[in-house]
Amino acid sequence: MKYYTLGAGQNALHVSQCCLGTMTWGEQNTEAEAHAQLSLAVERGVNLIDVAELYPVPPKQSTQGETERIVGSWLKADPSRRAKVVIATKVASRSPGPRLAHIVHTRTYPPGTPPQTELALTRPQILAACEGSLERLGIDCIDLYQLHWPDRSTNMFDTRAYKRSAERPAFTPFDETVGAIGELLAAGKVKQWGISNENAVGVCKLLESCAKLGVQSPVTIQNDFSVLHRRVEEDGTVEACSPVHSAVTPNGILLLAYGALAGGTLSGKYRRDADGSLVTSAKRARHVLFPAFQPRYFSGASIETAEKLCVLAAKYALTPAQLALLWAAGRDYVGSVIIGATSVAQLEENIAAFELPKLTAEQEAEVDAACDRMFTPYYSRVGEYKHIKEV
């Protein structure tokens, strides 16, 4: 397992290139299954564990916060485990509609805080969300605290077309958000901080506020990234995070890549049947259980491109998942690749990818060629497959 450093000084974090994702824990995975994954991952050298106050997904009031609690119960069972892991979690932000409104009421507010009715990255809510996460995790300091998505209205997740009419003028000022993070850093409740689902505009604005307020800069950006979806390379985000513009560390702001397997599509477990329908032999597969969640991952173009990559994986004596993970890990601006598994067997296969040699230049060129034939697969023929059948 390869490791790298986030931040500097006494609060620098020594982090594994493979990060264990957790968003299925408490929904698709039981507490016992999650604990087994944690123990195996740490045994194999993985030390970065990524959670969120929102998790598990799909988000709902009855399960919100369960993932953090599950990680906390694993830590509590053996206190020596805390020193072996780097805990990263996230604070949820403003969301259109009432779908996530319940989260605002699960945060730990100090006495006298005015009533909070809408999620936002305001000072009171960030401080209270951090306290709630600390309580559920059963720890006194979060190693890496991340803003889960922007407070302002901007393109992210399944959105492609930008509409000025959808802009939200009254979003939380960047200075207020950064100032709250600065308080958590100064209080020793957070060691480093990061951002997520951001773009070049957000990166630059946040760095401006850091410089203005004297708050240390974020060290990571967690965005959707895979061989099928390279938006961060195309929209200036990776450049904005470069040490040329963000002298946080010699590495700048590093990418924590989620979605490297496109929700399992790049593992090859979904295939087109003779009648043109999409099928899988996998049990409890995410896209079977929740077809309305992250449909970009199994668009018609994504499935077609994944089939081509399966052929290349066989040529290289790799599993399709290992090829996709090796490709993502090979970018020089990537810190860690987040893996998510619903079984120990999947987890073992995924971790093994980080113990393999890097892809050669020739292999990367072949992978690029296979994907370049299909422009932006995530947004091409979305909805072609309304559901996936188990066979």
PDB file of C-alpha atoms in Angstrom, residues 134-365:
ATOM      1  CA  LEU A 134     -17.864  13.689  17.081  1.00  0.00           C
ATOM      2  CA  GLU A 135     -20.582  12.233  19.318  1.00  0.00           C
ATOM      3  CA  ARG A 136     -21.676   9.566  16.828  1.00  0.00           C
ATOM      4  CA  LEU A 137     -18.083   8.593  16.036  1.00  0.00           C
ATOM      5  CA  GLY A 138     -17.134   8.599  19.705  1.00  0.00           C
ATOM      6  CA  ILE A 139     -13.935  10.576  19.122  1.00  0.00           C
ATOM      7  CA  ASP A 140     -12.617  13.947  20.278  1.00  0.00           C
ATOM      8  CA  CYS A 141     -11.051  15.091  16.995  1.00  0.00           C
ATOM      9  CA  ILE A 142     -11.903  14.601  13.318  1.00  0.00           C
ATOM     10  CA  ASP A 143      -8.813  14.092  11.187  1.00  0.00           C
ATOM     11  CA  LEU A 144     -10.289  15.441   7.937  1.00  0.00           C
ATOM     12  CA  TYR A 145     -13.500  17.494   7.963  1.00  0.00           C
ATOM     13  CA  GLN A 146     -15.076  18.127   4.555  1.00  0.00           C
ATOM     14  CA  LEU A 147     -17.798  20.403   3.177  1.00  0.00           C
ATOM     15  CA  HIS A 148     -19.997  17.787   1.480  1.00  0.00           C
ATOM     16  CA  TRP A 149     -21.176  20.051  -1.347  1.00  0.00           C
ATOM     17  CA  PRO A 150     -21.370  23.808  -2.027  1.00  0.00           C
ATOM     18  CA  ASP A 151     -23.828  26.037  -0.195  1.00  0.00           C
ATOM     19  CA  ARG A 152     -24.469  27.975  -3.387  1.00  0.00           C
ATOM     20  CA  SER A 153     -26.398  26.630  -6.366  1.00  0.00           C
ATOM     21  CA  THR A 154     -24.006  25.217  -8.963  1.00  0.00           C
ATOM     22  CA  ASN A 155     -23.563  22.199 -11.216  1.00  0.00           C
ATOM     23  CA  MET A 156     -22.846  18.925  -9.424  1.00  0.00           C
ATOM     24  CA  PHE A 157     -23.931  15.291  -9.336  1.00  0.00           C
ATOM     25  CA  ASP A 158     -26.235  14.645 -12.328  1.00  0.00           C
ATOM     26  CA  THR A 159     -26.440  18.274 -13.490  1.00  0.00           C
ATOM     27  CA  ARG A 160     -24.768  19.328 -16.721  1.00  0.00           C
ATOM     28  CA  ALA A 161     -26.409  22.464 -18.135  1.00  0.00           C
ATOM     29  CA  TYR A 162     -25.708  25.620 -16.135  1.00  0.00           C
ATOM     30  CA  LYS A 163     -28.671  27.959 -15.634  1.00  0.00           C
ATOM     31  CA  ARG A 164     -28.254  31.448 -14.220  1.00  0.00           C
ATOM     32  CA  SER A 165     -31.935  31.415 -13.346  1.00  0.00           C
ATOM     33  CA  ALA A 166     -31.169  28.650 -10.822  1.00  0.00           C
ATOM     34  CA  GLU A 167     -28.464  30.621  -9.027  1.00  0.00           C
ATOM     35  CA  ARG A 168     -29.038  31.236  -5.333  1.00  0.00           C
ATOM     36  CA  PRO A 169     -27.960  34.819  -4.480  1.00  0.00           C
ATOM     37  CA  ALA A 170     -28.469  34.344  -0.737  1.00  0.00           C
ATOM     38  CA  PHE A 171     -25.954  31.574  -0.090  1.00  0.00           C
ATOM     39  CA  THR A 172     -23.725  31.568   2.988  1.00  0.00           C
ATOM     40  CA  PRO A 173     -20.707  33.875   2.482  1.00  0.00           C
ATOM     41  CA  PHE A 174     -17.424  32.035   1.915  1.00  0.00           C
ATOM     42  CA  ASP A 175     -15.838  34.030   4.740  1.00  0.00           C
ATOM     43  CA  GLU A 176     -18.403  32.735   7.240  1.00  0.00           C
ATOM     44  CA  THR A 177     -17.897  29.121   6.195  1.00  0.00           C
ATOM     45  CA  VAL A 178     -14.106  29.350   6.259  1.00  0.00           C
ATOM     46  CA  GLY A 179     -14.193  31.239   9.551  1.00  0.00           C
ATOM     47  CA  ALA A 180     -16.181  28.425  11.167  1.00  0.00           C
ATOM     48  CA  ILE A 181     -13.680  25.864   9.903  1.00  0.00           C
ATOM     49  CA  GLY A 182     -10.913  28.036  11.341  1.00  0.00           C
ATOM     50  CA  GLU A 183     -12.598  27.901  14.754  1.00  0.00           C
ATOM     51  CA  LEU A 184     -12.730  24.105  14.638  1.00  0.00           C
ATOM     52  CA  LEU A 185      -9.055  23.929  13.666  1.00  0.00           C
ATOM     53  CA  ALA A 186      -8.063  26.318  16.459  1.00  0.00           C
ATOM     54  CA  ALA A 187     -10.120  24.363  19.005  1.00  0.00           C
ATOM     55  CA  GLY A 188      -8.391  21.104  18.065  1.00  0.00           C
ATOM     56  CA  LYS A 189     -11.634  19.468  16.972  1.00  0.00           C
ATOM     57  CA  VAL A 190     -10.407  19.135  13.384  1.00  0.00           C
ATOM     58  CA  LYS A 191      -6.854  18.506  12.125  1.00  0.00           C
ATOM     59  CA  GLN A 192      -7.280  19.192   8.397  1.00  0.00           C
ATOM     60  CA  TRP A 193     -10.185  20.135   6.186  1.00  0.00           C
ATOM     61  CA  GLY A 194     -11.341  19.527   2.668  1.00  0.00           C
ATOM     62  CA  ILE A 195     -14.090  20.251   0.172  1.00  0.00           C
ATOM     63  CA  SER A 196     -16.284  18.037  -1.962  1.00  0.00           C
ATOM     64  CA  ASN A 197     -18.347  18.211  -5.149  1.00  0.00           C
ATOM     65  CA  GLU A 198     -16.699  21.573  -5.833  1.00  0.00           C
ATOM     66  CA  ASN A 199     -15.414  23.286  -8.959  1.00  0.00           C
ATOM     67  CA  ALA A 200     -12.735  25.822  -9.844  1.00  0.00           C
ATOM     68  CA  VAL A 201     -14.886  28.792  -8.804  1.00  0.00           C
ATOM     69  CA  GLY A 202     -15.486  27.378  -5.340  1.00  0.00           C
ATOM     70  CA  VAL A 203     -11.844  26.409  -4.879  1.00  0.00           C
ATOM     71  CA  CYS A 204     -10.643  29.904  -5.757  1.00  0.00           C
ATOM     72  CA  LYS A 205     -13.239  31.661  -3.577  1.00  0.00           C
ATOM     73  CA  LEU A 206     -12.454  29.447  -0.582  1.00  0.00           C
ATOM     74  CA  LEU A 207      -8.716  30.015  -0.999  1.00  0.00           C
ATOM     75  CA  GLU A 208      -9.337  33.780  -1.112  1.00  0.00           C
ATOM     76  CA  SER A 209     -11.197  33.558   2.198  1.00  0.00           C
ATOM     77  CA  CYS A 210      -8.431  31.432   3.723  1.00  0.00           C
ATOM     78  CA  ALA A 211      -5.833  34.036   2.793  1.00  0.00           C
ATOM     79  CA  LYS A 212      -8.016  36.888   4.058  1.00  0.00           C
ATOM     80  CA  LEU A 213      -8.833  35.232   7.406  1.00  0.00           C
ATOM     81  CA  GLY A 214      -5.526  33.475   8.019  1.00  0.00           C
ATOM     82  CA  VAL A 215      -7.131  30.015   8.008  1.00  0.00           C
ATOM     83  CA  GLN A 216      -5.124  27.080   6.697  1.00  0.00           C
ATOM     84  CA  SER A 217      -6.214  25.981   3.241  1.00  0.00           C
ATOM     85  CA  PRO A 218      -8.132  22.803   2.449  1.00  0.00           C
ATOM     86  CA  VAL A 219      -5.914  19.823   1.638  1.00  0.00           C
ATOM     87  CA  THR A 220      -8.381  17.674  -0.318  1.00  0.00           C
ATOM     88  CA  ILE A 221     -11.245  17.888  -2.774  1.00  0.00           C
ATOM     89  CA  GLN A 222     -13.538  14.872  -3.004  1.00  0.00           C
ATOM     90  CA  ASN A 223     -15.244  14.745  -6.391  1.00  0.00           C
ATOM     91  CA  ASP A 224     -16.884  12.232  -8.701  1.00  0.00           C
ATOM     92  CA  PHE A 225     -14.085  10.971 -10.946  1.00  0.00           C
ATOM     93  CA  SER A 226     -13.539   7.938 -13.118  1.00  0.00           C
ATOM     94  CA  VAL A 227     -12.299   6.955 -16.529  1.00  0.00           C
ATOM     95  CA  LEU A 228     -15.874   7.642 -17.675  1.00  0.00           C
ATOM     96  CA  HIS A 229     -16.156  11.035 -16.023  1.00  0.00           C
ATOM     97  CA  ARG A 230     -13.209  13.442 -16.112  1.00  0.00           C
ATOM     98  CA  ARG A 231     -15.025  16.726 -15.537  1.00  0.00           C
ATOM     99  CA  VAL A 232     -12.466  17.932 -12.955  1.00  0.00           C
ATOM    100  CA  GLU A 233      -9.801  17.840 -15.668  1.00  0.00           C
ATOM    101  CA  GLU A 234     -11.962  19.688 -18.162  1.00  0.00           C
ATOM    102  CA  ASP A 235     -13.474  22.484 -16.050  1.00  0.00           C
ATOM    103  CA  GLY A 236     -10.312  23.849 -14.432  1.00  0.00           C
ATOM    104  CA  THR A 237     -10.835  22.253 -11.011  1.00  0.00           C
ATOM    105  CA  VAL A 238      -7.615  20.235 -11.061  1.00  0.00           C
ATOM    106  CA  GLU A 239      -5.674  23.300 -12.195  1.00  0.00           C
ATOM    107  CA  ALA A 240      -7.193  25.442  -9.415  1.00  0.00           C
ATOM    108  CA  CYS A 241      -6.049  22.801  -6.903  1.00  0.00           C
ATOM    109  CA  SER A 242      -2.485  22.754  -8.218  1.00  0.00           C
ATOM    110  CA  PRO A 243       0.333  23.820  -5.867  1.00  0.00           C
ATOM    111  CA  VAL A 244       1.007  26.577  -8.398  1.00  0.00           C
ATOM    112  CA  HIS A 245      -2.203  28.229  -7.177  1.00  0.00           C
ATOM    113  CA  SER A 246      -2.678  26.578  -3.788  1.00  0.00           C
ATOM    114  CA  ALA A 247       0.571  26.352  -1.855  1.00  0.00           C
ATOM    115  CA  VAL A 248      -0.910  24.264   0.970  1.00  0.00           C
ATOM    116  CA  THR A 249       1.688  21.533   0.640  1.00  0.00           C
ATOM    117  CA  PRO A 250       4.005  20.586  -2.214  1.00  0.00           C
ATOM    118  CA  ASN A 251       1.026  18.603  -3.563  1.00  0.00           C
ATOM    119  CA  GLY A 252      -1.547  21.402  -3.436  1.00  0.00           C
ATOM    120  CA  ILE A 253      -5.129  20.237  -2.900  1.00  0.00           C
ATOM    121  CA  LEU A 254      -5.307  16.538  -3.722  1.00  0.00           C
ATOM    122  CA  LEU A 255      -8.284  14.766  -5.230  1.00  0.00           C
ATOM    123  CA  LEU A 256     -10.093  12.086  -3.264  1.00  0.00           C
ATOM    124  CA  ALA A 257     -11.780  10.288  -6.141  1.00  0.00           C
ATOM    125  CA  TYR A 258     -15.197   8.817  -5.486  1.00  0.00           C
ATOM    126  CA  GLY A 259     -17.198   6.946  -8.104  1.00  0.00           C
ATOM    127  CA  ALA A 260     -14.055   5.408  -9.611  1.00  0.00           C
ATOM    128  CA  LEU A 261     -16.106   2.282 -10.369  1.00  0.00           C
ATOM    129  CA  ALA A 262     -19.156   4.296 -11.454  1.00  0.00           C
ATOM    130  CA  GLY A 263     -21.328   2.731  -8.779  1.00  0.00           C
ATOM    131  CA  GLY A 264     -20.187  -0.757  -9.790  1.00  0.00           C
ATOM    132  CA  THR A 265     -20.691  -0.338 -13.534  1.00  0.00           C
ATOM    133  CA  LEU A 266     -16.929  -0.475 -14.172  1.00  0.00           C
ATOM    134  CA  SER A 267     -16.684  -3.749 -12.237  1.00  0.00           C
ATOM    135  CA  GLY A 268     -18.430  -5.395 -15.175  1.00  0.00           C
ATOM    136  CA  LYS A 269     -21.338  -6.726 -13.139  1.00  0.00           C
ATOM    137  CA  TYR A 270     -23.980  -5.149 -15.372  1.00  0.00           C
ATOM    138  CA  ARG A 271     -24.399  -6.445 -18.924  1.00  0.00           C
ATOM    139  CA  ARG A 272     -26.802  -6.124 -21.810  1.00  0.00           C
ATOM    140  CA  ASP A 273     -28.972  -9.187 -22.362  1.00  0.00           C
ATOM    141  CA  ALA A 274     -29.950 -10.563 -25.757  1.00  0.00           C
ATOM    142  CA  ASP A 275     -33.178  -8.570 -25.671  1.00  0.00           C
ATOM    143  CA  GLY A 276     -31.272  -5.351 -24.976  1.00  0.00           C
ATOM    144  CA  SER A 277     -32.233  -5.090 -21.307  1.00  0.00           C
ATOM    145  CA  LEU A 278     -29.669  -4.563 -18.564  1.00  0.00           C
ATOM    146  CA  VAL A 279     -29.084  -7.503 -16.224  1.00  0.00           C
ATOM    147  CA  THR A 280     -26.769  -8.527 -13.402  1.00  0.00           C
ATOM    148  CA  SER A 281     -26.069 -11.692 -11.436  1.00  0.00           C
ATOM    149  CA  ALA A 282     -24.922  -9.649  -8.436  1.00  0.00           C
ATOM    150  CA  LYS A 283     -27.107  -9.734  -5.355  1.00  0.00           C
ATOM    151  CA  ARG A 284     -28.093  -6.523  -3.559  1.00  0.00           C
ATOM    152  CA  ALA A 285     -26.537  -4.436  -6.343  1.00  0.00           C
ATOM    153  CA  ARG A 286     -27.044  -0.706  -5.806  1.00  0.00           C
ATOM    154  CA  HIS A 287     -28.589   0.046  -9.182  1.00  0.00           C
ATOM    155  CA  VAL A 288     -31.039  -2.841  -8.760  1.00  0.00           C
ATOM    156  CA  LEU A 289     -32.128  -1.727  -5.302  1.00  0.00           C
ATOM    157  CA  PHE A 290     -32.148   2.007  -6.021  1.00  0.00           C
ATOM    158  CA  PRO A 291     -32.582   2.600  -9.782  1.00  0.00           C
ATOM    159  CA  ALA A 292     -33.426   6.279  -9.265  1.00  0.00           C
ATOM    160  CA  PHE A 293     -30.181   6.932  -7.369  1.00  0.00           C
ATOM    161  CA  GLN A 294     -27.194   8.050  -9.483  1.00  0.00           C
ATOM    162  CA  PRO A 295     -28.635   7.045 -12.898  1.00  0.00           C
ATOM    163  CA  ARG A 296     -25.605   8.607 -14.593  1.00  0.00           C
ATOM    164  CA  TYR A 297     -23.583   5.549 -13.642  1.00  0.00           C
ATOM    165  CA  PHE A 298     -25.625   3.195 -15.811  1.00  0.00           C
ATOM    166  CA  SER A 299     -26.499   5.390 -18.763  1.00  0.00           C
ATOM    167  CA  GLY A 300     -26.492   3.656 -22.120  1.00  0.00           C
ATOM    168  CA  ALA A 301     -23.117   5.140 -23.022  1.00  0.00           C
ATOM    169  CA  SER A 302     -21.601   4.229 -19.640  1.00  0.00           C
ATOM    170  CA  ILE A 303     -22.628   0.577 -20.055  1.00  0.00           C
ATOM    171  CA  GLU A 304     -21.331   0.450 -23.623  1.00  0.00           C
ATOM    172  CA  THR A 305     -17.973   1.935 -22.636  1.00  0.00           C
ATOM    173  CA  ALA A 306     -17.697  -0.363 -19.615  1.00  0.00           C
ATOM    174  CA  GLU A 307     -18.063  -3.362 -21.916  1.00  0.00           C
ATOM    175  CA  LYS A 308     -15.062  -2.188 -23.942  1.00  0.00           C
ATOM    176  CA  LEU A 309     -13.022  -1.735 -20.780  1.00  0.00           C
ATOM    177  CA  CYS A 310     -13.885  -5.279 -19.673  1.00  0.00           C
ATOM    178  CA  VAL A 311     -12.217  -6.541 -22.844  1.00  0.00           C
ATOM    179  CA  LEU A 312      -9.086  -4.520 -22.094  1.00  0.00           C
ATOM    180  CA  ALA A 313      -9.020  -5.735 -18.484  1.00  0.00           C
ATOM    181  CA  ALA A 314      -8.990  -9.346 -19.654  1.00  0.00           C
ATOM    182  CA  LYS A 315      -6.155  -8.501 -22.048  1.00  0.00           C
ATOM    183  CA  TYR A 316      -4.108  -7.105 -19.142  1.00  0.00           C
ATOM    184  CA  ALA A 317      -4.967 -10.039 -16.800  1.00  0.00           C
ATOM    185  CA  LEU A 318      -6.853  -7.676 -14.483  1.00  0.00           C
ATOM    186  CA  THR A 319     -10.412  -7.649 -13.249  1.00  0.00           C
ATOM    187  CA  PRO A 320     -12.487  -4.792 -14.691  1.00  0.00           C
ATOM    188  CA  ALA A 321     -12.617  -3.170 -11.243  1.00  0.00           C
ATOM    189  CA  GLN A 322      -8.854  -3.315 -10.849  1.00  0.00           C
ATOM    190  CA  LEU A 323      -8.330  -1.687 -14.243  1.00  0.00           C
ATOM    191  CA  ALA A 324     -10.649   1.203 -13.339  1.00  0.00           C
ATOM    192  CA  LEU A 325      -9.030   1.697  -9.923  1.00  0.00           C
ATOM    193  CA  LEU A 326      -5.488   1.546 -11.312  1.00  0.00           C
ATOM    194  CA  TRP A 327      -6.390   4.130 -13.936  1.00  0.00           C
ATOM    195  CA  ALA A 328      -7.803   6.531 -11.330  1.00  0.00           C
ATOM    196  CA  ALA A 329      -4.907   6.032  -8.910  1.00  0.00           C
ATOM    197  CA  GLY A 330      -2.435   6.783 -11.691  1.00  0.00           C
ATOM    198  CA  ARG A 331      -3.349  10.489 -11.980  1.00  0.00           C
ATOM    199  CA  ASP A 332      -0.670  12.678 -10.376  1.00  0.00           C
ATOM    200  CA  TYR A 333      -3.266  14.963  -8.759  1.00  0.00           C
ATOM    201  CA  VAL A 334      -5.097  12.081  -7.034  1.00  0.00           C
ATOM    202  CA  GLY A 335      -4.369  11.469  -3.369  1.00  0.00           C
ATOM    203  CA  SER A 336      -6.682   8.562  -2.608  1.00  0.00           C
ATOM    204  CA  VAL A 337      -9.250   6.551  -4.526  1.00  0.00           C
ATOM    205  CA  ILE A 338     -12.343   5.743  -2.489  1.00  0.00           C
ATOM    206  CA  ILE A 339     -13.570   2.179  -2.759  1.00  0.00           C
ATOM    207  CA  GLY A 340     -16.998   1.027  -1.676  1.00  0.00           C
ATOM    208  CA  ALA A 341     -17.911  -2.621  -1.281  1.00  0.00           C
ATOM    209  CA  THR A 342     -20.968  -4.500  -0.112  1.00  0.00           C
ATOM    210  CA  SER A 343     -19.060  -7.756   0.448  1.00  0.00           C
ATOM    211  CA  VAL A 344     -15.669  -8.777   1.796  1.00  0.00           C
ATOM    212  CA  ALA A 345     -14.899 -10.457  -1.540  1.00  0.00           C
ATOM    213  CA  GLN A 346     -15.432  -7.168  -3.390  1.00  0.00           C
ATOM    214  CA  LEU A 347     -13.304  -5.366  -0.835  1.00  0.00           C
ATOM    215  CA  GLU A 348     -10.418  -7.811  -1.212  1.00  0.00           C
ATOM    216  CA  GLU A 349     -10.506  -7.479  -5.012  1.00  0.00           C
ATOM    217  CA  ASN A 350     -10.511  -3.691  -4.803  1.00  0.00           C
ATOM    218  CA  ILE A 351      -7.696  -3.417  -2.254  1.00  0.00           C
ATOM    219  CA  ALA A 352      -5.591  -5.777  -4.369  1.00  0.00           C
ATOM    220  CA  ALA A 353      -5.613  -3.181  -7.157  1.00  0.00           C
ATOM    221  CA  PHE A 354      -3.455  -0.875  -5.031  1.00  0.00           C
ATOM    222  CA  GLU A 355      -0.836  -3.603  -4.645  1.00  0.00           C
ATOM    223  CA  LEU A 356      -0.398  -4.014  -8.420  1.00  0.00           C
ATOM    224  CA  PRO A 357       2.073  -2.258 -10.746  1.00  0.00           C
ATOM    225  CA  LYS A 358       0.914   0.971 -12.371  1.00  0.00           C
ATOM    226  CA  LEU A 359      -0.610   0.835 -15.819  1.00  0.00           C
ATOM    227  CA  THR A 360       1.922   1.335 -18.585  1.00  0.00           C
ATOM    228  CA  ALA A 361       1.725   4.314 -20.915  1.00  0.00           C
ATOM    229  CA  GLU A 362       0.570   1.976 -23.677  1.00  0.00           C
ATOM    230  CA  GLN A 363      -2.211   0.565 -21.501  1.00  0.00           C
ATOM    231  CA  GLU A 364      -3.387   4.027 -20.482  1.00  0.00           C
ATOM    232  CA  ALA A 365      -3.475   5.060 -24.133  1.00  0.00           C
TER     233      ALA A 365
END
